[in-house]
Amino acid sequence: MSDTFFSGAPHWTWFIILYFFVGGIAGGACFLAAILDWFGRTEDRPVVRTGYYVAAWGAILCGLLLTVDLGQPLRFWHMLVQSHNFPTIMFKAWSPISFGAWVVLSFGAFSVLSALGVMAEEGRIASPALRAMHRGALGKLVAGISALLGFSLAGYTGILLSVTNRPIWADSPWLGALFLASGASTGAATLILLAPGRGATERSLAWLSSFDTQALVVELLILVAFIVSLGSVNRVWLSSWGWGLVLLVGVVGLGILAPLRLHARRQPVANAARLVLLGGFLLRLATMFASEGIERYRVAAGM
Amino acid sequence: MPDAMGFFTDTTVCIGCKACEVACKEWNQLPAENGGIRELSGDSYDNTRRLDGIHWRHVRFIEQFKGPYDGRWLMMSDVCKHCVQAGCLEVCPTGAIIRTEFDTVVIQSDVCNGCRACIAACPFGVIDVNPVSGTAQKCTLCYDRLKVGLEPACSKACPTDSIQFGSIAELRARAQKRVDQLKAQGVDAHLYGADPTGPLGGLNSFYLLVDKDEVYGLPHKPQLPSRNLARSSSFSVASAAVLGILALVGLRKRRMDDMGGAGGRVGGGGPN
């Protein structure tokens, strides 16, 4: 019996699951947008623009979900500034939740900057200076920082779970890598679904589809490493009809293997993208509830 | 600087009266559960069942019965362990959890914003949310009483001195004497959390037990949540690097295909 079975569940449920899901999409989409912004072609601009919009709206939604989930939402700022020592900064690099609060804030700021640049590029904001800045070196730098912060957001959510004493989450060091890979695949899937509305070309979509295939393979390999690294604890998860089934059928079957098959057959990429998004959501759902559902060992044992 | 203070709980003399639970609730003005309508556990005389945001003391009843005439009751008054290396303090993102001058660990309710990271970080399942305040709460080792030279309410109320309060050095010496005495009587007793070189640097609330740690609902080797931080972070960075390389290789391949397919002509628009 792992020593993690004696800890209490933190009641991180729907808001946090949605936050992890949206954070992964926003981070992944921003990373892909920045890659195309730096190294892509003019024909990729619709995907770049879509990616920055997804990142900005995702970051804003993440901040709202995190705040609403707090027991005292009006004290959200206590994570950023020392309430008893205003205005001294509150930051603990070794605490993933403290690190994450700053990542959400910074990612929000940089992705909104990129989105404003995109609005200027599209002519929705009449600012030639902003447009020039967005397409220049400064814009590229902002995009690069946004991409790094986006990947940090997607990955830290898994690290946050590993740095606890909860069963499953703290029994493996692979959750950060898993959520990051899932963020990349769901980010690509979101762009596949939304970018055509902004005029994305078939060639851009083909690149996204190809990247999504590779990200899904990476995700599957990490998922296997994660399950193996759990050791005997994985039986608690996989043998349960509820969350074990969601993981094997929902995440592995529908969320990874089925879209891989669709991508390989060059089937309509939108269907594969929808399945990837479903899988990404179910991954977080099953991971969170599989551990949340394990009540303290002593209670379960009737002690 | 005052001495490190804490509790030594000798479970062999606990009679399960729950006076400590009541004293704790009364002094700390903790609300009743379920509006005061007590739901019976149905399988134990213990109806508190666990520590949480409104139960900072819990007398655990461990009923070990093989038959009607063959069994024993183990009782243990459980509380926050005030770990020397505290996982809750380590992860708290608001600075609400502090170490006091008495080497105890206290959550400042006016600073906590209810993020609940400390609940998942505690290896003992001690902390939970108080639904009235919306913040995480646990035993403060009666910090307010200690400040004015008073003993914590629970140990003051304990009628058998199962819960003993004092300086950690003195309590450890007393606890070792008690273990030696029990061993001389043939009782297989041991101390949990008294060793400063043990897990979490020792516990400032430690116990004398006569069965395995797990039987009392205590992890055998509690650990800090940060044990996973370095490996988890490096795996994530490695995964990000792999995905970044895959994306760039994909773009390069597309460019090479373009150049090959168009006899050197770059198609699909100029460089960005």
XYZ file of C-alpha atoms in Angstrom:
575
model
C 0.000 0.000 0.000
C 1.425 3.350 -1.081
C 1.787 5.923 1.695
C -0.215 8.306 -0.496
C -3.423 6.515 0.489
C -3.494 8.280 3.867
C -3.897 11.814 2.488
C -7.104 13.790 2.026
C -8.742 14.724 -1.301
C -8.467 18.455 -2.140
C -11.892 18.605 -3.857
C -10.380 19.748 -7.146
C -13.229 18.834 -9.456
C -15.122 20.421 -12.369
C -13.661 23.940 -12.394
C -10.122 22.579 -12.093
C -10.703 19.858 -14.706
C -11.987 22.516 -17.122
C -9.062 24.773 -16.213
C -6.536 22.012 -16.949
C -8.288 21.235 -20.248
C -8.584 24.856 -21.421
C -5.036 25.634 -20.190
C -3.682 22.739 -22.243
C -5.513 23.882 -25.383
C -4.463 27.524 -24.953
C -0.828 26.575 -24.286
C -0.660 24.112 -27.171
C -2.375 26.476 -29.639
C -0.068 29.331 -28.650
C 3.021 27.151 -29.080
C 1.940 26.099 -32.579
C 0.979 29.651 -33.537
C 4.387 30.924 -32.421
C 6.225 28.155 -34.316
C 4.374 29.129 -37.500
C 4.842 32.826 -36.734
C 8.613 32.313 -36.514
C 9.237 29.654 -39.119
C 6.061 29.394 -41.236
C 4.975 31.052 -44.447
C 2.493 33.774 -45.321
C -0.102 31.107 -46.083
C 0.107 30.005 -42.408
C -1.020 33.406 -41.073
C -4.687 32.346 -40.599
C -3.492 29.551 -38.298
C -1.154 31.949 -36.464
C -3.980 34.423 -35.916
C -6.359 31.721 -34.735
C -3.721 30.366 -32.341
C -3.166 33.725 -30.658
C -6.900 34.296 -30.283
C -7.354 30.824 -28.761
C -4.430 31.498 -26.408
C -5.738 34.879 -25.244
C -9.325 33.753 -24.665
C -8.089 30.522 -23.082
C -5.800 32.405 -20.675
C -8.649 34.703 -19.629
C -10.960 31.714 -19.106
C -8.228 29.930 -17.102
C -7.896 32.892 -14.743
C -11.657 33.001 -14.227
C -11.949 29.247 -13.605
C -9.081 29.311 -11.090
C -10.590 32.258 -9.247
C -14.105 30.836 -9.112
C -12.746 27.573 -7.690
C -11.177 29.294 -4.668
C -12.918 29.079 -1.307
C -12.429 32.865 -1.049
C -12.419 34.103 -4.678
C -11.892 37.776 -3.761
C -8.530 36.811 -2.254
C -7.149 35.518 -5.566
C -4.495 38.227 -5.433
C -2.994 36.677 -2.278
C -1.226 34.270 -4.644
C 0.574 37.147 -6.335
C 1.144 39.731 -3.615
C 1.770 39.229 0.113
C -1.491 40.375 1.697
C 0.196 41.171 5.030
C 3.168 42.862 3.424
C 1.707 44.758 0.468
C 3.064 45.223 -2.216
C 5.789 42.582 -1.762
C 5.562 39.855 -4.393
C 4.356 36.387 -3.321
C 6.295 33.754 -5.239
C 7.593 30.294 -4.348
C 9.463 28.699 -7.243
C 9.301 25.279 -5.546
C 5.502 25.406 -5.185
C 3.840 24.518 -8.516
C 0.617 26.303 -7.563
C 2.538 29.532 -6.822
C 4.566 29.136 -10.024
C 1.336 28.397 -11.913
C -0.427 31.532 -10.659
C 2.372 33.638 -12.144
C 2.396 31.580 -15.345
C -1.356 32.136 -15.853
C -0.941 35.879 -15.274
C 2.116 36.239 -17.540
C 0.706 33.968 -20.237
C -2.496 36.016 -20.135
C -0.561 39.269 -20.564
C 1.672 38.045 -23.414
C -1.035 36.154 -25.294
C -3.369 39.159 -25.107
C -0.529 41.299 -26.522
C -0.139 38.832 -29.403
C -3.914 38.798 -29.939
C -3.984 42.616 -30.067
C -1.225 42.468 -32.652
C -3.290 40.026 -34.675
C -6.293 42.366 -34.451
C -4.133 45.151 -35.837
C -2.912 42.788 -38.574
C -6.516 42.021 -39.517
C -7.412 45.714 -39.474
C -9.782 45.335 -36.535
C -7.668 47.836 -34.613
C -6.573 50.822 -36.642
C -3.021 51.068 -35.367
C -0.254 50.889 -37.972
C 2.357 51.115 -35.175
C 0.928 48.070 -33.385
C 0.707 46.233 -36.695
C 4.326 46.991 -37.525
C 5.434 46.011 -34.050
C 3.481 42.755 -34.237
C 5.104 41.752 -37.536
C 8.538 42.920 -36.412
C 11.191 41.571 -34.037
C 9.293 42.689 -30.938
C 6.205 40.779 -32.054
C 8.308 37.676 -32.627
C 9.842 38.034 -29.158
C 6.398 38.367 -27.552
C 5.280 35.310 -29.517
C 8.291 33.298 -28.349
C 7.707 34.202 -24.700
C 3.987 33.400 -25.066
C 4.865 29.982 -26.491
C 7.218 29.169 -23.607
C 4.633 30.336 -21.076
C 1.925 28.391 -22.908
C 3.861 25.159 -22.682
C 4.624 25.962 -19.031
C 0.899 26.330 -18.408
C 0.063 23.054 -20.147
C 2.792 21.138 -18.292
C 2.711 22.688 -14.823
C -0.855 21.461 -14.293
C 0.446 17.884 -14.267
C 3.475 18.802 -12.145
C 1.063 20.412 -9.685
C -0.679 17.058 -9.237
C 2.611 15.156 -8.897
C 3.817 17.523 -6.179
C 1.174 16.377 -3.681
C 0.723 13.332 -1.509
C -2.368 12.024 -3.289
C -2.658 8.472 -4.673
C -2.003 8.143 -8.446
C -0.963 11.798 -8.836
C 2.040 11.627 -6.500
C 2.892 8.037 -7.382
C 4.418 8.972 -10.750
C 6.579 11.821 -12.111
C 5.060 11.552 -15.621
C 1.872 13.617 -15.250
C 3.498 16.926 -16.230
C 4.896 15.472 -19.447
C 1.584 13.733 -20.163
C -0.519 16.877 -19.767
C 1.972 18.831 -21.857
C 1.802 16.337 -24.733
C -1.985 16.290 -24.430
C -1.979 20.115 -24.484
C 0.000 20.056 -27.732
C -2.384 17.558 -29.363
C -5.569 19.302 -28.176
C -4.106 22.677 -29.187
C -3.467 21.345 -32.701
C -6.974 19.837 -32.782
C -8.544 23.167 -31.816
C -6.635 24.941 -34.579
C -7.697 22.273 -37.100
C -11.321 22.976 -36.179
C -11.183 26.785 -35.910
C -8.520 27.923 -38.389
C -10.518 27.088 -41.565
C -13.005 29.768 -40.447
C -10.186 32.314 -40.781
C -9.125 31.065 -44.196
C -6.479 28.454 -43.317
C -5.115 26.651 -46.360
C -5.124 22.881 -46.912
C -1.331 22.860 -46.593
C -1.433 24.506 -43.153
C -4.095 22.029 -42.046
C -2.027 19.138 -43.392
C 0.947 20.292 -41.305
C -1.278 20.573 -38.225
C -2.663 17.095 -38.892
C 0.834 15.696 -39.249
C 1.974 17.388 -36.010
C -1.168 16.163 -34.222
C -0.320 12.591 -35.248
C 3.172 12.913 -33.814
C 1.913 14.558 -30.609
C -0.614 11.724 -30.155
C 2.151 9.120 -30.490
C 4.263 10.996 -27.906
C 1.206 11.238 -25.641
C 0.512 7.509 -25.947
C 4.124 6.609 -25.095
C 4.096 8.893 -22.049
C 0.714 7.513 -20.967
C 2.152 3.976 -21.046
C 5.203 5.144 -19.050
C 2.852 6.851 -16.577
C 0.711 3.753 -16.031
C 3.777 1.480 -15.701
C 5.475 3.878 -13.267
C 2.431 3.724 -10.972
C 3.363 0.138 -10.119
C 0.745 -1.644 -8.037
C -1.241 1.604 -7.644
C -2.360 1.363 -11.288
C -4.550 -1.611 -10.322
C -6.616 0.695 -8.097
C -7.337 2.809 -11.165
C -7.508 0.341 -14.029
C -9.548 -2.287 -12.191
C -12.327 0.194 -11.426
C -15.239 0.058 -13.855
C -15.710 3.802 -13.808
C -12.484 5.772 -14.274
C -10.442 2.782 -15.451
C -12.898 2.340 -18.316
C -12.837 6.061 -19.110
C -9.029 5.926 -19.322
C -8.775 2.805 -21.463
C -11.784 3.264 -23.743
C -12.259 7.029 -23.691
C -8.691 8.309 -23.596
C -6.647 5.538 -25.243
C -9.305 4.154 -27.602
C -11.359 7.166 -28.665
C -8.934 9.965 -27.841
C -5.648 8.578 -29.195
C -5.938 5.384 -31.288
C -9.075 6.374 -33.239
C -7.748 9.792 -34.340
C -4.381 8.214 -35.185
C -6.237 5.834 -37.491
C -8.205 8.690 -39.058
C -5.038 10.718 -39.604
C -3.290 7.698 -41.140
C -6.183 7.086 -43.550
C -6.258 10.789 -44.489
C -9.880 10.853 -43.375
C -11.452 14.292 -42.755
C -9.144 15.828 -40.147
C -12.012 17.566 -38.351
C -13.377 14.237 -37.105
C -9.958 13.273 -35.756
C -9.657 16.685 -34.088
C -13.027 16.297 -32.346
C -11.937 12.910 -30.973
C -8.603 14.358 -29.793
C -10.449 17.071 -27.871
C -12.750 14.465 -26.315
C -9.725 12.375 -25.312
C -7.920 15.377 -23.822
C -10.922 16.223 -21.679
C -11.458 12.616 -20.573
C -7.745 12.293 -19.679
C -8.045 15.103 -17.169
C -11.452 13.924 -15.982
C -10.258 10.353 -15.324
C -6.971 11.479 -13.736
C -8.667 13.884 -11.369
C -11.624 11.763 -10.319
C -9.639 8.506 -10.049
C -7.639 10.097 -7.224
C -10.356 12.365 -5.828
C -12.558 9.290 -5.440
C -10.037 7.519 -3.219
C -11.076 8.616 0.226
C -8.673 8.341 3.054
C -7.549 4.785 3.502
C -8.557 4.621 7.106
C -12.118 5.601 6.287
C -12.332 3.158 3.390
C -10.954 0.447 5.642
C -13.610 1.244 8.244
C -11.058 2.205 10.843
C 13.148 32.069 21.420
C 10.897 29.581 23.241
C 11.533 25.815 23.097
C 9.876 23.762 20.369
C 6.526 22.715 21.851
C 4.240 19.853 20.953
C 2.205 16.827 21.955
C 3.152 13.307 22.995
C 0.123 11.039 22.703
C 0.335 7.772 24.623
C -2.377 5.724 22.918
C -2.219 2.973 25.569
C -3.962 5.163 28.137
C -6.570 6.741 25.834
C -10.082 5.713 26.941
C -11.909 7.217 23.956
C -13.897 9.737 26.013
C -13.478 12.406 23.282
C -13.080 15.159 25.875
C -10.209 16.482 23.729
C -12.477 16.700 20.675
C -15.076 18.641 22.646
C -12.512 20.954 24.271
C -10.974 21.695 20.867
C -14.342 22.471 19.282
C -15.351 24.667 22.190
C -12.138 26.689 22.462
C -11.761 27.205 18.745
C -15.500 27.825 18.224
C -15.690 25.243 15.471
C -19.143 24.808 13.936
C -21.244 21.673 14.215
C -21.474 19.356 11.243
C -24.702 19.071 9.273
C -26.386 21.786 11.366
C -25.850 19.765 14.547
C -27.796 16.748 13.306
C -25.315 13.961 13.838
C -25.261 11.199 11.286
C -24.173 7.926 12.862
C -21.328 6.140 11.139
C -23.225 2.862 11.465
C -20.182 0.643 11.846
C -18.352 2.145 14.793
C -18.928 3.927 18.082
C -16.786 6.663 16.532
C -19.047 9.048 14.665
C -16.523 11.821 13.991
C -14.648 9.475 11.665
C -11.866 11.802 10.571
C -10.029 15.059 10.897
C -11.263 17.918 8.708
C -11.814 21.662 8.652
C -14.234 21.590 11.583
C -12.746 18.646 13.502
C -9.185 19.523 14.487
C -9.035 16.665 17.013
C -10.360 13.189 16.344
C -10.296 10.213 18.671
C -9.912 7.237 16.414
C -11.498 3.949 17.520
C -9.790 0.916 16.072
C -11.919 -2.113 16.784
C -9.922 -5.325 16.363
C -12.295 -8.239 16.986
C -11.788 -11.793 15.758
C -14.765 -13.103 17.701
C -17.149 -12.024 20.470
C -14.622 -12.776 23.221
C -11.388 -12.257 21.352
C -10.504 -8.691 20.559
C -9.269 -5.323 21.652
C -9.917 -1.646 21.196
C -7.135 0.685 20.201
C -7.814 4.363 20.676
C -5.799 7.292 19.465
C -6.465 11.002 19.673
C -5.301 12.219 16.271
C -4.327 15.779 15.388
C -2.054 17.794 13.079
C 1.500 16.501 13.428
C 3.129 19.977 13.220
C 5.860 18.386 11.065
C 9.369 19.803 11.348
C 9.429 19.717 7.521
C 5.805 20.486 6.687
C 4.418 19.647 3.224
C 1.496 22.063 3.659
C 3.818 24.965 4.422
C 6.025 24.023 1.486
C 3.269 24.289 -1.165
C 1.066 27.089 0.258
C 1.020 29.765 -2.483
C -0.310 32.631 -0.340
C 2.037 32.456 2.636
C -0.969 31.730 4.837
C 0.782 28.770 6.466
C 3.545 29.825 8.825
C 5.898 28.292 11.370
C 5.506 29.947 14.753
C 8.053 30.730 17.434
C 6.950 27.479 19.151
C 7.973 25.455 16.041
C 4.323 24.711 15.347
C 2.555 25.094 11.977
C -0.403 27.469 11.780
C -2.779 28.482 8.950
C -3.684 32.171 9.025
C -7.337 32.138 8.065
C -7.364 35.771 6.956
C -4.603 35.119 4.411
C -5.722 31.703 3.074
C -7.796 31.943 -0.122
C -9.013 28.344 -0.140
C -6.930 26.979 -3.037
C -6.678 23.649 -1.152
C -3.120 22.790 -2.253
C -2.216 22.106 1.395
C -4.953 19.444 1.669
C -3.368 17.350 -1.095
C 0.143 18.022 0.220
C -0.424 16.787 3.778
C 0.635 13.107 3.982
C -1.639 12.554 6.994
C -4.958 13.876 5.627
C -5.176 16.393 8.456
C -6.311 19.577 6.654
C -9.674 20.301 5.084
C -11.862 23.258 4.226
C -13.996 24.832 6.908
C -17.288 25.437 5.066
C -18.050 28.505 7.172
C -14.818 30.392 6.425
C -14.164 28.858 2.988
C -10.517 28.447 3.988
C -8.315 25.488 4.865
C -8.123 24.852 8.583
C -6.499 22.533 11.091
C -5.148 22.402 14.638
C -3.137 25.515 15.599
C -1.769 23.792 18.698
C -3.809 26.526 20.416
C -1.400 29.250 19.317
C -3.550 31.866 21.031
C -3.321 29.986 24.347
C 0.412 29.336 23.999
C 1.035 33.060 23.485
C -0.367 33.792 26.950
C 1.283 30.817 28.657
C -1.723 28.485 28.644
C -1.726 24.789 27.765
C -3.673 23.713 24.627
C -7.344 22.982 25.329
C -7.206 19.298 24.324
C -4.308 18.252 26.557
C -5.767 20.316 29.412
C -9.048 18.414 29.090
C -7.541 14.909 28.697
C -8.496 13.009 31.882
C -5.865 10.254 31.534
C -2.904 12.312 30.301
C -2.934 10.357 27.071
C -2.253 13.737 25.429
C 0.757 15.357 27.049
C 1.893 18.853 26.164
C 5.371 20.243 26.697
C 8.744 20.964 25.172
C 9.659 18.427 22.510
C 12.976 17.488 24.153
C 11.268 16.739 27.442
C 8.389 14.866 25.809
C 10.782 12.654 23.806
C 12.632 11.638 26.976
C 9.329 10.899 28.727
C 8.040 8.914 25.740
C 11.171 6.762 25.557
C 10.844 5.941 29.259
C 7.240 4.869 28.698
C 8.236 2.644 25.755
C 10.916 0.976 27.890
C 8.386 0.423 30.668
C 5.861 -1.179 28.280
C 8.505 -3.354 26.641
C 9.537 -4.599 30.095
C 5.886 -5.653 30.520
C 5.996 -7.540 27.218
C 4.027 -4.971 25.188
C 5.317 -4.409 21.655
C 5.290 -0.596 21.760
C 7.067 1.893 19.536
C 7.175 5.633 18.966
C 5.864 7.219 15.758
C 7.391 10.525 14.670
C 9.691 11.032 17.664
C 12.938 10.555 15.742
C 14.350 13.898 14.514
C 16.389 12.014 11.908
C 13.287 10.174 10.677
C 10.682 11.151 8.035
C 9.889 14.876 7.783
C 12.590 15.665 10.343
C 10.363 14.340 13.097
C 6.867 15.325 14.168
C 6.100 17.837 16.899
C 3.029 15.779 17.673
C 4.203 12.206 18.052
C 2.649 8.973 19.252
C 3.228 5.789 21.202
C 1.655 2.915 19.250
C 1.215 -0.803 19.972
C 0.391 -1.971 16.436
C 1.566 -1.183 12.904
C 1.468 2.504 11.899
C -1.064 1.798 9.144
C -3.522 0.297 11.635
C -3.786 3.748 13.204
C -4.247 5.362 9.787
C -0.696 6.695 9.749
C 1.611 6.362 6.704
C 4.722 4.338 7.492
C 7.041 6.706 5.656
C 5.407 10.112 5.132
C 7.180 12.268 2.554
C 7.275 15.845 1.365
C 5.319 16.576 -1.841
C 8.418 18.209 -3.358
C 10.087 14.791 -3.753
C 8.577 14.652 -7.268
C 9.329 18.235 -8.304
C 12.718 17.838 -10.008
C 11.893 14.637 -11.918
C 8.413 15.784 -12.932
C 9.736 19.136 -14.159
C 12.611 17.594 -16.127
C 10.302 15.051 -17.806
C 7.987 17.916 -18.805
C 10.862 19.972 -20.238
C 12.086 16.916 -22.159
C 8.588 16.316 -23.533
C 8.340 19.995 -24.589
C 11.722 19.738 -26.338
C 10.653 16.595 -28.225
C 7.408 18.235 -29.383
C 9.257 21.400 -30.410
C 11.750 19.414 -32.462
C 8.943 17.411 -34.091
C 7.144 20.631 -35.066
C 10.294 22.142 -36.584
C 11.239 18.941 -38.401
C 7.698 18.855 -39.822
C 8.027 22.406 -41.123
C 11.422 21.645 -42.630
C 10.039 18.541 -44.324
C 7.193 20.586 -45.787
C 9.665 23.104 -47.147
C 11.849 20.355 -48.650
C 8.757 18.752 -50.240
C 7.808 22.134 -51.711
C 11.250 22.629 -53.172
C 11.396 19.076 -54.541
C 7.834 19.122 -55.939
C 8.198 22.475 -57.669
C 11.692 21.947 -59.063
C 13.181 24.406 -56.665
C 10.217 26.835 -56.714
C 8.929 27.630 -53.262
C 5.169 27.337 -53.323
C 2.388 28.581 -51.122
C 3.564 32.104 -50.517
C 6.834 33.611 -49.483
C 8.633 33.319 -46.209
C 6.811 34.821 -43.295
